[in-house]
mmCIF file of C-alpha atoms in Angstrom:
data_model
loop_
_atom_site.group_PDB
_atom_site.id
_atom_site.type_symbol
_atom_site.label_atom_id
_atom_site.label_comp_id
_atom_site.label_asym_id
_atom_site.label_seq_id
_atom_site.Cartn_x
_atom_site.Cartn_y
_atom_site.Cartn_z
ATOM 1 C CA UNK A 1 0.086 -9.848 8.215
ATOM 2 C CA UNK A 2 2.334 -9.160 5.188
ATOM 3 C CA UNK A 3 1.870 -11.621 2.753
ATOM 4 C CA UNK A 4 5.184 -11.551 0.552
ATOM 5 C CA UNK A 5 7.499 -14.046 -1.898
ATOM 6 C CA UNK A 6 11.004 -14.357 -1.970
ATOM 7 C CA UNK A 7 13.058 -13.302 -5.316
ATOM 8 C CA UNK A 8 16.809 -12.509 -5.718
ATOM 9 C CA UNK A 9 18.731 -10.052 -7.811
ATOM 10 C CA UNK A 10 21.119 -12.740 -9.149
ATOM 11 C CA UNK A 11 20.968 -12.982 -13.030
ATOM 12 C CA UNK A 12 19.040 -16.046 -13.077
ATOM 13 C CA UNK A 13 16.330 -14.172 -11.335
ATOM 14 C CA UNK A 14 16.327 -11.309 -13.384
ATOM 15 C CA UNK A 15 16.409 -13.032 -16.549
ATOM 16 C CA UNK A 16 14.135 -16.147 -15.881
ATOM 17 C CA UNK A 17 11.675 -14.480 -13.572
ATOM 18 C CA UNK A 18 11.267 -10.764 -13.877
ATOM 19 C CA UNK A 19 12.560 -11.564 -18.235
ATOM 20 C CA UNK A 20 15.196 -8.420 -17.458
ATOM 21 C CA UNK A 21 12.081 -6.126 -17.813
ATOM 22 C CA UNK A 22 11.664 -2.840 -14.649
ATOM 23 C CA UNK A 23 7.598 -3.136 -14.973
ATOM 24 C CA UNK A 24 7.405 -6.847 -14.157
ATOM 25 C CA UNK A 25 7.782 -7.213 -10.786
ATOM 26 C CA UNK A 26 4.959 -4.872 -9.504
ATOM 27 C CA UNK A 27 2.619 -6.181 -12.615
ATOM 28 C CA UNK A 28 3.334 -9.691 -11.074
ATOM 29 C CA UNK A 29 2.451 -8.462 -7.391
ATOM 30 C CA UNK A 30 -0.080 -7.090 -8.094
ATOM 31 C CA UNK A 31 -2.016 -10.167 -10.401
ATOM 32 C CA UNK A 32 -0.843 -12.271 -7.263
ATOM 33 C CA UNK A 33 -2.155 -10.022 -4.415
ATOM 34 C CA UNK A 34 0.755 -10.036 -2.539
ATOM 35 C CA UNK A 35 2.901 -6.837 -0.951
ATOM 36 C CA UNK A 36 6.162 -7.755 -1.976
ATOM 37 C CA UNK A 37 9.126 -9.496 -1.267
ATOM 38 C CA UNK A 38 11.740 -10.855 0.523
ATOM 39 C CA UNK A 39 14.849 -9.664 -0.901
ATOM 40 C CA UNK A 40 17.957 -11.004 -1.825
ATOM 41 C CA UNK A 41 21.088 -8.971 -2.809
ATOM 42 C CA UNK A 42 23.427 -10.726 -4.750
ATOM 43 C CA UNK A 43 24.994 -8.121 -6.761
ATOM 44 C CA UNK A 44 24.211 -3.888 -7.167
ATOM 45 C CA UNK A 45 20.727 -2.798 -6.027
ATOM 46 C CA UNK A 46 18.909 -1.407 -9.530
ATOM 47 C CA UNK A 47 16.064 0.600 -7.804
ATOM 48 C CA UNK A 48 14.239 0.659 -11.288
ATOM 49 C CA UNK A 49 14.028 -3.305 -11.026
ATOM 50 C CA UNK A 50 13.817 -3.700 -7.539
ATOM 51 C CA UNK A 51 11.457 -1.008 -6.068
ATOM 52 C CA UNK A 52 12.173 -0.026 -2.400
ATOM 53 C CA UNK A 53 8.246 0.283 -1.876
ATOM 54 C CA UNK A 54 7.622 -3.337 -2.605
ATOM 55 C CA UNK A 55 10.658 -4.868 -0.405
ATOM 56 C CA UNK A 56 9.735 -5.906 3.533
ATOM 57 C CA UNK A 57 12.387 -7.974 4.227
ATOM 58 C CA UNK A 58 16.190 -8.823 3.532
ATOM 59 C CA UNK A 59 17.820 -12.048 3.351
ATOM 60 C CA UNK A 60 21.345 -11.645 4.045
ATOM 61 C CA UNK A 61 23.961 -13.692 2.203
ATOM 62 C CA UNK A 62 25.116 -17.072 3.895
ATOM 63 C CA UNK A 63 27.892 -19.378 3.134
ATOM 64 C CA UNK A 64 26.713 -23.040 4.145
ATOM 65 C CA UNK A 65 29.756 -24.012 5.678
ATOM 66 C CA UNK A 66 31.937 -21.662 7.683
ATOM 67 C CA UNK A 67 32.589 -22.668 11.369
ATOM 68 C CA UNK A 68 36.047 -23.835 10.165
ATOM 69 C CA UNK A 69 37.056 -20.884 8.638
ATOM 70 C CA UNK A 70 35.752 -18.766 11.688
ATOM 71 C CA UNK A 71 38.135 -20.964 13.969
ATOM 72 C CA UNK A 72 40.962 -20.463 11.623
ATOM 73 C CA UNK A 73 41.047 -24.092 11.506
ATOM 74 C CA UNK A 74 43.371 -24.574 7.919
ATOM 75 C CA UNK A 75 43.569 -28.561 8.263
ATOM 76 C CA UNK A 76 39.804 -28.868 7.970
ATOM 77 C CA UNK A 77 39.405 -26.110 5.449
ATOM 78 C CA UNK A 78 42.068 -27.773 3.280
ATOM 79 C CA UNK A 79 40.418 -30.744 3.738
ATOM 80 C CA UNK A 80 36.987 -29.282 2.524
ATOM 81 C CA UNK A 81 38.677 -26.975 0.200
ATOM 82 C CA UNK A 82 41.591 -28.959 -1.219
ATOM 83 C CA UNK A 83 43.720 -25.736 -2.158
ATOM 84 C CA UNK A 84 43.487 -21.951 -0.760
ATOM 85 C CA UNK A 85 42.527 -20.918 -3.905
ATOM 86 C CA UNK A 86 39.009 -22.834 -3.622
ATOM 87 C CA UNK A 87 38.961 -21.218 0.344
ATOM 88 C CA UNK A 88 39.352 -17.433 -1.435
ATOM 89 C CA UNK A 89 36.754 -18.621 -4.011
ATOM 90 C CA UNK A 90 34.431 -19.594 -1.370
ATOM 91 C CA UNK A 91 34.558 -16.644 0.915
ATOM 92 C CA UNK A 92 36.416 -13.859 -0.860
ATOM 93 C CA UNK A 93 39.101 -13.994 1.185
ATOM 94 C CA UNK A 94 41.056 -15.262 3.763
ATOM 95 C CA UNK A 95 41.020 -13.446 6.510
ATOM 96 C CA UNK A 96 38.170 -13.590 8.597
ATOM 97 C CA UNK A 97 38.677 -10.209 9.627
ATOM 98 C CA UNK A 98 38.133 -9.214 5.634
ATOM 99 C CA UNK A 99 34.978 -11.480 5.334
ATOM 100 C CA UNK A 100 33.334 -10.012 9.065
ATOM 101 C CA UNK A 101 33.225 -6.720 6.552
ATOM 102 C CA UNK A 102 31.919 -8.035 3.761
ATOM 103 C CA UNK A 103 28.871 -9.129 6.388
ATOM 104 C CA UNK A 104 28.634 -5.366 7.509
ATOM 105 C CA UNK A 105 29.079 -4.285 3.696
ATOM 106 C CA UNK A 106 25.493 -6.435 2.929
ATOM 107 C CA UNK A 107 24.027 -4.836 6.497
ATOM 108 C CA UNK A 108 24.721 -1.666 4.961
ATOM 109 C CA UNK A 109 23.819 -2.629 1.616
ATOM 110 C CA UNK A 110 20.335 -4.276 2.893
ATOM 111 C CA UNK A 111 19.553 -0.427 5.145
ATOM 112 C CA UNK A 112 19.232 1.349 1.645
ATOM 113 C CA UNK A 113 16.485 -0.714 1.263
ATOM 114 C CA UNK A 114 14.767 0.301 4.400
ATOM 115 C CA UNK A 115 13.259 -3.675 5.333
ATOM 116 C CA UNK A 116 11.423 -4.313 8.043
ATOM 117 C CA UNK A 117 13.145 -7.213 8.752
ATOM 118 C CA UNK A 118 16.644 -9.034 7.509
ATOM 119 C CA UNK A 119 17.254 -12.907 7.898
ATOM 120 C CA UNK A 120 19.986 -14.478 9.253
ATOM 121 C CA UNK A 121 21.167 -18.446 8.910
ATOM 122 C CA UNK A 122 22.320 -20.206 12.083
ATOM 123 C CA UNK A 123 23.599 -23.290 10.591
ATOM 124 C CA UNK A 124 26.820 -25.318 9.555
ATOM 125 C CA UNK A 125 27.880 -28.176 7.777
ATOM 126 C CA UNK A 126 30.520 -29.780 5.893
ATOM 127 C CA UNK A 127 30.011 -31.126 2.369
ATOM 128 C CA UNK A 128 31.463 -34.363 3.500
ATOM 129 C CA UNK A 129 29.172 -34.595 6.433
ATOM 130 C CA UNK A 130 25.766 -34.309 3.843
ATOM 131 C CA UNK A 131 24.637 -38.047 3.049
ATOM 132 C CA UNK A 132 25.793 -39.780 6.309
ATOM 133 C CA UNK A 133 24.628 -36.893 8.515
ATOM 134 C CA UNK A 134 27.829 -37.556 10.828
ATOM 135 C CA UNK A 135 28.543 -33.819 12.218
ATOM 136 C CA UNK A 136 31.738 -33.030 13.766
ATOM 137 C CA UNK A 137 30.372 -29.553 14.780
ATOM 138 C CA UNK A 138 27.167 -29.685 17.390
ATOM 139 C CA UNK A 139 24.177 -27.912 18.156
ATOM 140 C CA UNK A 140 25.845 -25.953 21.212
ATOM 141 C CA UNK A 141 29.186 -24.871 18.842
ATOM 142 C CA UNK A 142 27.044 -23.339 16.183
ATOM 143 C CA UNK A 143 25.086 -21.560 18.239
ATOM 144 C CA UNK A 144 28.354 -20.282 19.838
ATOM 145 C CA UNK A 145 29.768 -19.020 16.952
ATOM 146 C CA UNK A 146 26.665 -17.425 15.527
ATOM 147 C CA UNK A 147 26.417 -15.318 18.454
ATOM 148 C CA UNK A 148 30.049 -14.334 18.197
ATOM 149 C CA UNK A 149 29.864 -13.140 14.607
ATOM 150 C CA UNK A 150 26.338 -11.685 14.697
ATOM 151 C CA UNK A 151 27.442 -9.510 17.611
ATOM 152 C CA UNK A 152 30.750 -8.153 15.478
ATOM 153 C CA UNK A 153 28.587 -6.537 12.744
ATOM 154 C CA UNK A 154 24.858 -6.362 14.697
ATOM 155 C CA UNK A 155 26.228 -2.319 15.017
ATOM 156 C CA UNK A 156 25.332 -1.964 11.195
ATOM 157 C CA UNK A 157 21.799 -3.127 11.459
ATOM 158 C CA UNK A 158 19.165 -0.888 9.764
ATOM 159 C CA UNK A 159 17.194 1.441 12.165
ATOM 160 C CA UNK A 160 13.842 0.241 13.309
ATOM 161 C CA UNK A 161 14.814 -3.146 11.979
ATOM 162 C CA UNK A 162 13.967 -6.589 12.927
ATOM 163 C CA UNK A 163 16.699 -9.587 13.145
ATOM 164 C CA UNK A 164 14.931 -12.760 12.357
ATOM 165 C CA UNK A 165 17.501 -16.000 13.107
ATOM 166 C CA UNK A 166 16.050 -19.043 10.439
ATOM 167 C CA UNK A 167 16.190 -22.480 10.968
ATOM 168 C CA UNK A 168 17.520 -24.931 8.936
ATOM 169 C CA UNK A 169 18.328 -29.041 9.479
ATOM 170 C CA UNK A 170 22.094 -28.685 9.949
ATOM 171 C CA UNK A 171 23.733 -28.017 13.274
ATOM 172 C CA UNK A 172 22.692 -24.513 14.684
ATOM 173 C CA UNK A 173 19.435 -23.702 15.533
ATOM 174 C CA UNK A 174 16.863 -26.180 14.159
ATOM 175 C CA UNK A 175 13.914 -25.392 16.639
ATOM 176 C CA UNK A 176 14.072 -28.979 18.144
ATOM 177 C CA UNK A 177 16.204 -28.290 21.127
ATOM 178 C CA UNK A 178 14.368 -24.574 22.532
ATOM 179 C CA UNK A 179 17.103 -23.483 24.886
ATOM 180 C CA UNK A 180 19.540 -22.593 22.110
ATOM 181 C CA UNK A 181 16.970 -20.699 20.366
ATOM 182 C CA UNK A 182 16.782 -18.722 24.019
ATOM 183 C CA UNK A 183 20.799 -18.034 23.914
ATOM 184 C CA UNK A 184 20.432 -16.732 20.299
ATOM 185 C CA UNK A 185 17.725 -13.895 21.760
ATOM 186 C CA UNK A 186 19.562 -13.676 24.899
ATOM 187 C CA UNK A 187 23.277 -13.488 24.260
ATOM 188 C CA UNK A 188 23.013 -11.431 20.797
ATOM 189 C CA UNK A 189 23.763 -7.680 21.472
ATOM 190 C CA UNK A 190 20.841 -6.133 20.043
ATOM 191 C CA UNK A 191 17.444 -5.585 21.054
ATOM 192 C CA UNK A 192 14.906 -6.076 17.947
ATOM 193 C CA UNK A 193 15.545 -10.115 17.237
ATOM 194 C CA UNK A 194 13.334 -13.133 16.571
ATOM 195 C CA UNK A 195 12.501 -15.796 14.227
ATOM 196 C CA UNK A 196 12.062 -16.657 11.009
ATOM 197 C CA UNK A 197 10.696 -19.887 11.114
ATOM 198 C CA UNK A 198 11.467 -22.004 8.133
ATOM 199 C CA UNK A 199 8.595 -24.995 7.646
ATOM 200 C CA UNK A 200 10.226 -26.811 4.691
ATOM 201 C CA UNK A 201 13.316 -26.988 7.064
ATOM 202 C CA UNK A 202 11.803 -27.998 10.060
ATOM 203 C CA UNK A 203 9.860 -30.449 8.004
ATOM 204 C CA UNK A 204 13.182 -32.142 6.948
ATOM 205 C CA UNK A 205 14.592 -32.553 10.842
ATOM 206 C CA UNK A 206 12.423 -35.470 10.734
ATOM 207 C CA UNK A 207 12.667 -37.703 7.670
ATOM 208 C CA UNK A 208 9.561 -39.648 8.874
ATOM 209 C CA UNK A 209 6.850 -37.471 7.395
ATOM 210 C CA UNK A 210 4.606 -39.103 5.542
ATOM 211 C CA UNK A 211 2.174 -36.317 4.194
ATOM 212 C CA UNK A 212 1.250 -32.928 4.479
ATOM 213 C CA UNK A 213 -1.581 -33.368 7.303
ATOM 214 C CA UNK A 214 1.828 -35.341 9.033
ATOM 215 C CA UNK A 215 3.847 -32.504 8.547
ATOM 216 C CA UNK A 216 1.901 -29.755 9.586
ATOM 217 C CA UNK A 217 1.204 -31.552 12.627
ATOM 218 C CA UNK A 218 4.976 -31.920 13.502
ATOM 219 C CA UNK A 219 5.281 -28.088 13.118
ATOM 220 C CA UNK A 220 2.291 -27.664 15.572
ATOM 221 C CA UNK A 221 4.258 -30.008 17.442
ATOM 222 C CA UNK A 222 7.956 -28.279 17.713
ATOM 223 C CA UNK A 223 6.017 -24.967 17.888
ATOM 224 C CA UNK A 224 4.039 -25.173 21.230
ATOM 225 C CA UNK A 225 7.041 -26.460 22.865
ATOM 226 C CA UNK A 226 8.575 -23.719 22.148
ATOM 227 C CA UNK A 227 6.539 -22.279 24.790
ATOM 228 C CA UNK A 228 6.447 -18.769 25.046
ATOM 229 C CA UNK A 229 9.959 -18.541 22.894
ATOM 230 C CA UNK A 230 7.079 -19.327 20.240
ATOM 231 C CA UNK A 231 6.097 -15.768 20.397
ATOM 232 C CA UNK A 232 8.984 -14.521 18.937
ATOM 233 C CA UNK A 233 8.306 -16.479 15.949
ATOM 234 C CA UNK A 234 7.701 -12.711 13.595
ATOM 235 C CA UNK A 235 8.073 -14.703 10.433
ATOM 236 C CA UNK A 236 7.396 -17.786 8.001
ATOM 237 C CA UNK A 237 8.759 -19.302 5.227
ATOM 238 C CA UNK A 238 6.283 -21.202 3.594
ATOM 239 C CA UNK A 239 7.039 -24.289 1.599
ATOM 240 C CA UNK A 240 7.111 -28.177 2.118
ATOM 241 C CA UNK A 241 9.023 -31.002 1.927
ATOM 242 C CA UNK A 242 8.881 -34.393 2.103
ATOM 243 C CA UNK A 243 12.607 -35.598 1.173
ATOM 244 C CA UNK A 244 12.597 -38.653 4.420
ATOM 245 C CA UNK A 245 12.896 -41.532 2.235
ATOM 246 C CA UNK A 246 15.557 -40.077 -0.290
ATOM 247 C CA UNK A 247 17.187 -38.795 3.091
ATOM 248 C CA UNK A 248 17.008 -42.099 4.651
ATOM 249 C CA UNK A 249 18.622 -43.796 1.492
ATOM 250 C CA UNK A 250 21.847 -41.483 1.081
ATOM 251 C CA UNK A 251 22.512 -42.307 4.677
ATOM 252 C CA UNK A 252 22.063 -45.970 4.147
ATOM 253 C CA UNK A 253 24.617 -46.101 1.008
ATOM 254 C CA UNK A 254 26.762 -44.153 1.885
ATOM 255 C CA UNK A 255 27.190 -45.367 5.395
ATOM 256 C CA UNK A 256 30.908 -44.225 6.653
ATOM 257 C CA UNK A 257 32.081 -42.293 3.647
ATOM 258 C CA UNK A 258 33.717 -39.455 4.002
ATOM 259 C CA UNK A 259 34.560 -37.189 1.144
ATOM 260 C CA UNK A 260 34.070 -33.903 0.389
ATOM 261 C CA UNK A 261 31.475 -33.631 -2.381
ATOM 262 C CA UNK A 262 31.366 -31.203 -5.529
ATOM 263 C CA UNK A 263 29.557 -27.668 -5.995
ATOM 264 C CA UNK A 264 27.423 -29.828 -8.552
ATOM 265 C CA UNK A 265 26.900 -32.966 -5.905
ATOM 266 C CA UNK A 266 25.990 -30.883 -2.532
ATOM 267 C CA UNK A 267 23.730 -28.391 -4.564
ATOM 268 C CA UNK A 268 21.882 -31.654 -6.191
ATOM 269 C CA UNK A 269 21.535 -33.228 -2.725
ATOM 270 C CA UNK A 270 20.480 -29.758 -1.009
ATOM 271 C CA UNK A 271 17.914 -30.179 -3.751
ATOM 272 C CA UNK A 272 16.678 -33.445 -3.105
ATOM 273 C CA UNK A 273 16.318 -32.815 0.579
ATOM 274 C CA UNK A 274 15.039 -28.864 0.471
ATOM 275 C CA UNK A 275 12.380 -29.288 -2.199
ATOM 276 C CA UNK A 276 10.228 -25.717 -1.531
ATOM 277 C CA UNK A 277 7.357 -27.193 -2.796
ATOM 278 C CA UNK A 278 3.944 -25.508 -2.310
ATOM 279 C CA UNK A 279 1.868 -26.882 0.262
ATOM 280 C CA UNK A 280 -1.388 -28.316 -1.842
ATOM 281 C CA UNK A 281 -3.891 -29.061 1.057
ATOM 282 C CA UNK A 282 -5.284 -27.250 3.859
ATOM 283 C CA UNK A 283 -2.947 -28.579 5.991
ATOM 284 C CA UNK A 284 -1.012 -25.419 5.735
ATOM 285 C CA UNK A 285 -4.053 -23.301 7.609
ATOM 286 C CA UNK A 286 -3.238 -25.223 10.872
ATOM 287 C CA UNK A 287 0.416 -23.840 10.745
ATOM 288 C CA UNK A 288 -0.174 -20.483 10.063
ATOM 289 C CA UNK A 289 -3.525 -20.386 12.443
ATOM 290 C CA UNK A 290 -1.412 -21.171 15.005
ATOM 291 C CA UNK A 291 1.653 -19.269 14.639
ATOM 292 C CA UNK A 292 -0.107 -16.028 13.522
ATOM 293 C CA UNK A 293 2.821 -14.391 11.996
ATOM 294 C CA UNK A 294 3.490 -10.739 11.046
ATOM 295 C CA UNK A 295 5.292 -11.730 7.043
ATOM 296 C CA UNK A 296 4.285 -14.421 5.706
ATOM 297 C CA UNK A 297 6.858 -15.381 2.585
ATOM 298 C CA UNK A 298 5.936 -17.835 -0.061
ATOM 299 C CA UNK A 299 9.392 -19.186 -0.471
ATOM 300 C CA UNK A 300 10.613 -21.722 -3.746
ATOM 301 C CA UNK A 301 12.907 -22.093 -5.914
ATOM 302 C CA UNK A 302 12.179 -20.152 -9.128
ATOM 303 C CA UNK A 303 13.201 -21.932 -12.275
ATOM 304 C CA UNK A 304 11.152 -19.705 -14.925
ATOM 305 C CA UNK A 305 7.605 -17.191 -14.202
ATOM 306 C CA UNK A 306 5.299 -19.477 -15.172
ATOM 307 C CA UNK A 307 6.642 -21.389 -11.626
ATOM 308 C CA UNK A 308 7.419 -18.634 -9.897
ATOM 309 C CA UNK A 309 3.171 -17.750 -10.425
ATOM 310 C CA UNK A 310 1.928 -21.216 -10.763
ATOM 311 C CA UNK A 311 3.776 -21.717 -7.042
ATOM 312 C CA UNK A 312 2.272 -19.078 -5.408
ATOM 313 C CA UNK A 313 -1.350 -19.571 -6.669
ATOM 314 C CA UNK A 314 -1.645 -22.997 -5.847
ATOM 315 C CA UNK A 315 0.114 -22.220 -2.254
ATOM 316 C CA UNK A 316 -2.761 -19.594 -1.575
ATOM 317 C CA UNK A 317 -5.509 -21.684 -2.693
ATOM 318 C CA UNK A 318 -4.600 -24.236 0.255
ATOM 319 C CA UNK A 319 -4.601 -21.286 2.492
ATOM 320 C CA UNK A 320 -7.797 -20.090 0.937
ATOM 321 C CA UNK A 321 -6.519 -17.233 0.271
ATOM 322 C CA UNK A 322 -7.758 -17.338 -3.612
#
């Protein structure tokens, strides 16, 4: 197993985490006995920053909501959106034809660094569907559409490279319904896929969690029926969270709104509800005993190194791995 943590190229991660110096990142490895990351390319690759020996894995980019725009559907983007300005802001374009090449421009982008794996997010949701949780897209049409679009730019997949589909707690594939996770490794046109299984976002599919031994066992849980789909499980993100009660409040008051929310509203509510917090207990042994996976990457959100490190420690020492 490849024990790994995730980190970005955006500025913020350069500047708050790595302090814009080319001799940080293997120095912090290195004190934190891992063997790398999980990479994130949000802007040039600098090698000198970023070395290729210490990245495993790729996250590709993601735009949270985009079945619309994949449709063509322009009421319900404009509704989202409010102008086609804010639809070009939001995915560079607007022509999906234009944005199915900026996918095979990251593929391409995400080969340089030779990973043994890239990520992939099977999920959708509309700002205005957040708090209530009243989705006008199911389960089935994500799934759909994923498949669609992976299989126009799958062709530009690195050699010898694994496609890991992640959960998350929108519509798409969320691990609680198994056949759809079968269509995604059935009906996608390549032949190395599997899963990245997310436990923070499994964790908030059911916002009746009380604790961490609670949690864990509700991974267990979802995993082993799975059945032997649970083999394809390559990968874990490793984090917590524990959001039910705010989750169960923002659907209580804001029962039948509908309004499309602010970059600075949905990113504080994503925030609420997708915590990446460390797991503090040895709870987190039982997951990882049973799923036995091949990388293993600490995943949070960094706000400055001292987090980034203090994150990572304490997540190890429940493993008892320190």
């Amino acid at each position: 197993m490849l024990e790994l943590t995730n980190l970005s190229n955006a500025d913020c991660d350069v500047q708050h985490i790595l302090h814009g110096d080319t001799d940080a990142l293997p120095a912090m490895i290195e004190e934190l006995d891992l063997d790398g990351i999980e990479f994130m390319l949000c802007a040039p690759w600098n090698r000198a920053m970023f070395p290729s020996e210490l990245i495993w894995g790729v996250h590709l980019m993601f735009w949270p909501a985009w079945l619309d725009f994949w449709r063509g559907d322009r009421a319900a983007l404009m509704a989202e959106f409010g102008s086609e300005e804010n639809i070009r802001d939001y995915y560079g374009t607007l022509h999906v034809a234009d944005w199915i090449e900026g996918w095979k421009a990251n593929l391409r982008q995400a080969a340089a660094c030779q990973p043994q794996y890239v990520v992939f997010h099977v999920a959708h949701n509309r700002t205005s569907e957040m708090y209530t949780r009243q989705f006008s897209a199911s389960d089935e049409d994500v799934i759909s559409a994923a498949i669609a679009l992976v299989n126009q730019f799958v062709a530009e997949m690195p050699t010898d490279c694994t496609l890991l589909f992640e959960n998350l707690w929108w519509p798409g594939l969320t691990f609680c319904r198994p056949q759809l996770a079968v269509r995604l490794i059935e009906q996608v046109d390549y032949p190395h896929t599997g899963f990245m299984l997310d436990v923070g976002h499994l964790m908030n599919t059911d916002p009746n969690l009380r604790d961490e031994a609670d949690g864990a066992a509700y991974v267990q849980k979802r995993c082993r029926n799975l059945g032997e789909l649970g083999r394809r499980i390559y990968g874990i993100h490793l984090h917590q969270s524990l959001s039910g009660t705010y989750t169960r409040e923002m659907m209580r008051s804001h029962a039948g709104e509908h309004r499309s929310l602010r970059w600075e509203e949905a990113m504080a509510y994503v925030l609420h509800v997708d915590r990446h917090e460390p797991f503090r207990t040895d709870a987190v042994r039982r997951i990882v005993e049973t799923l036995q996976p091949q990388w293993l990457v600490h995943e949070f959100l960094h706000r400055s190194r001292e987090t980034f490190m203090q994150n990572v420690r304490v997540q190890r020492r429940a493993l008892g791995y320190c």
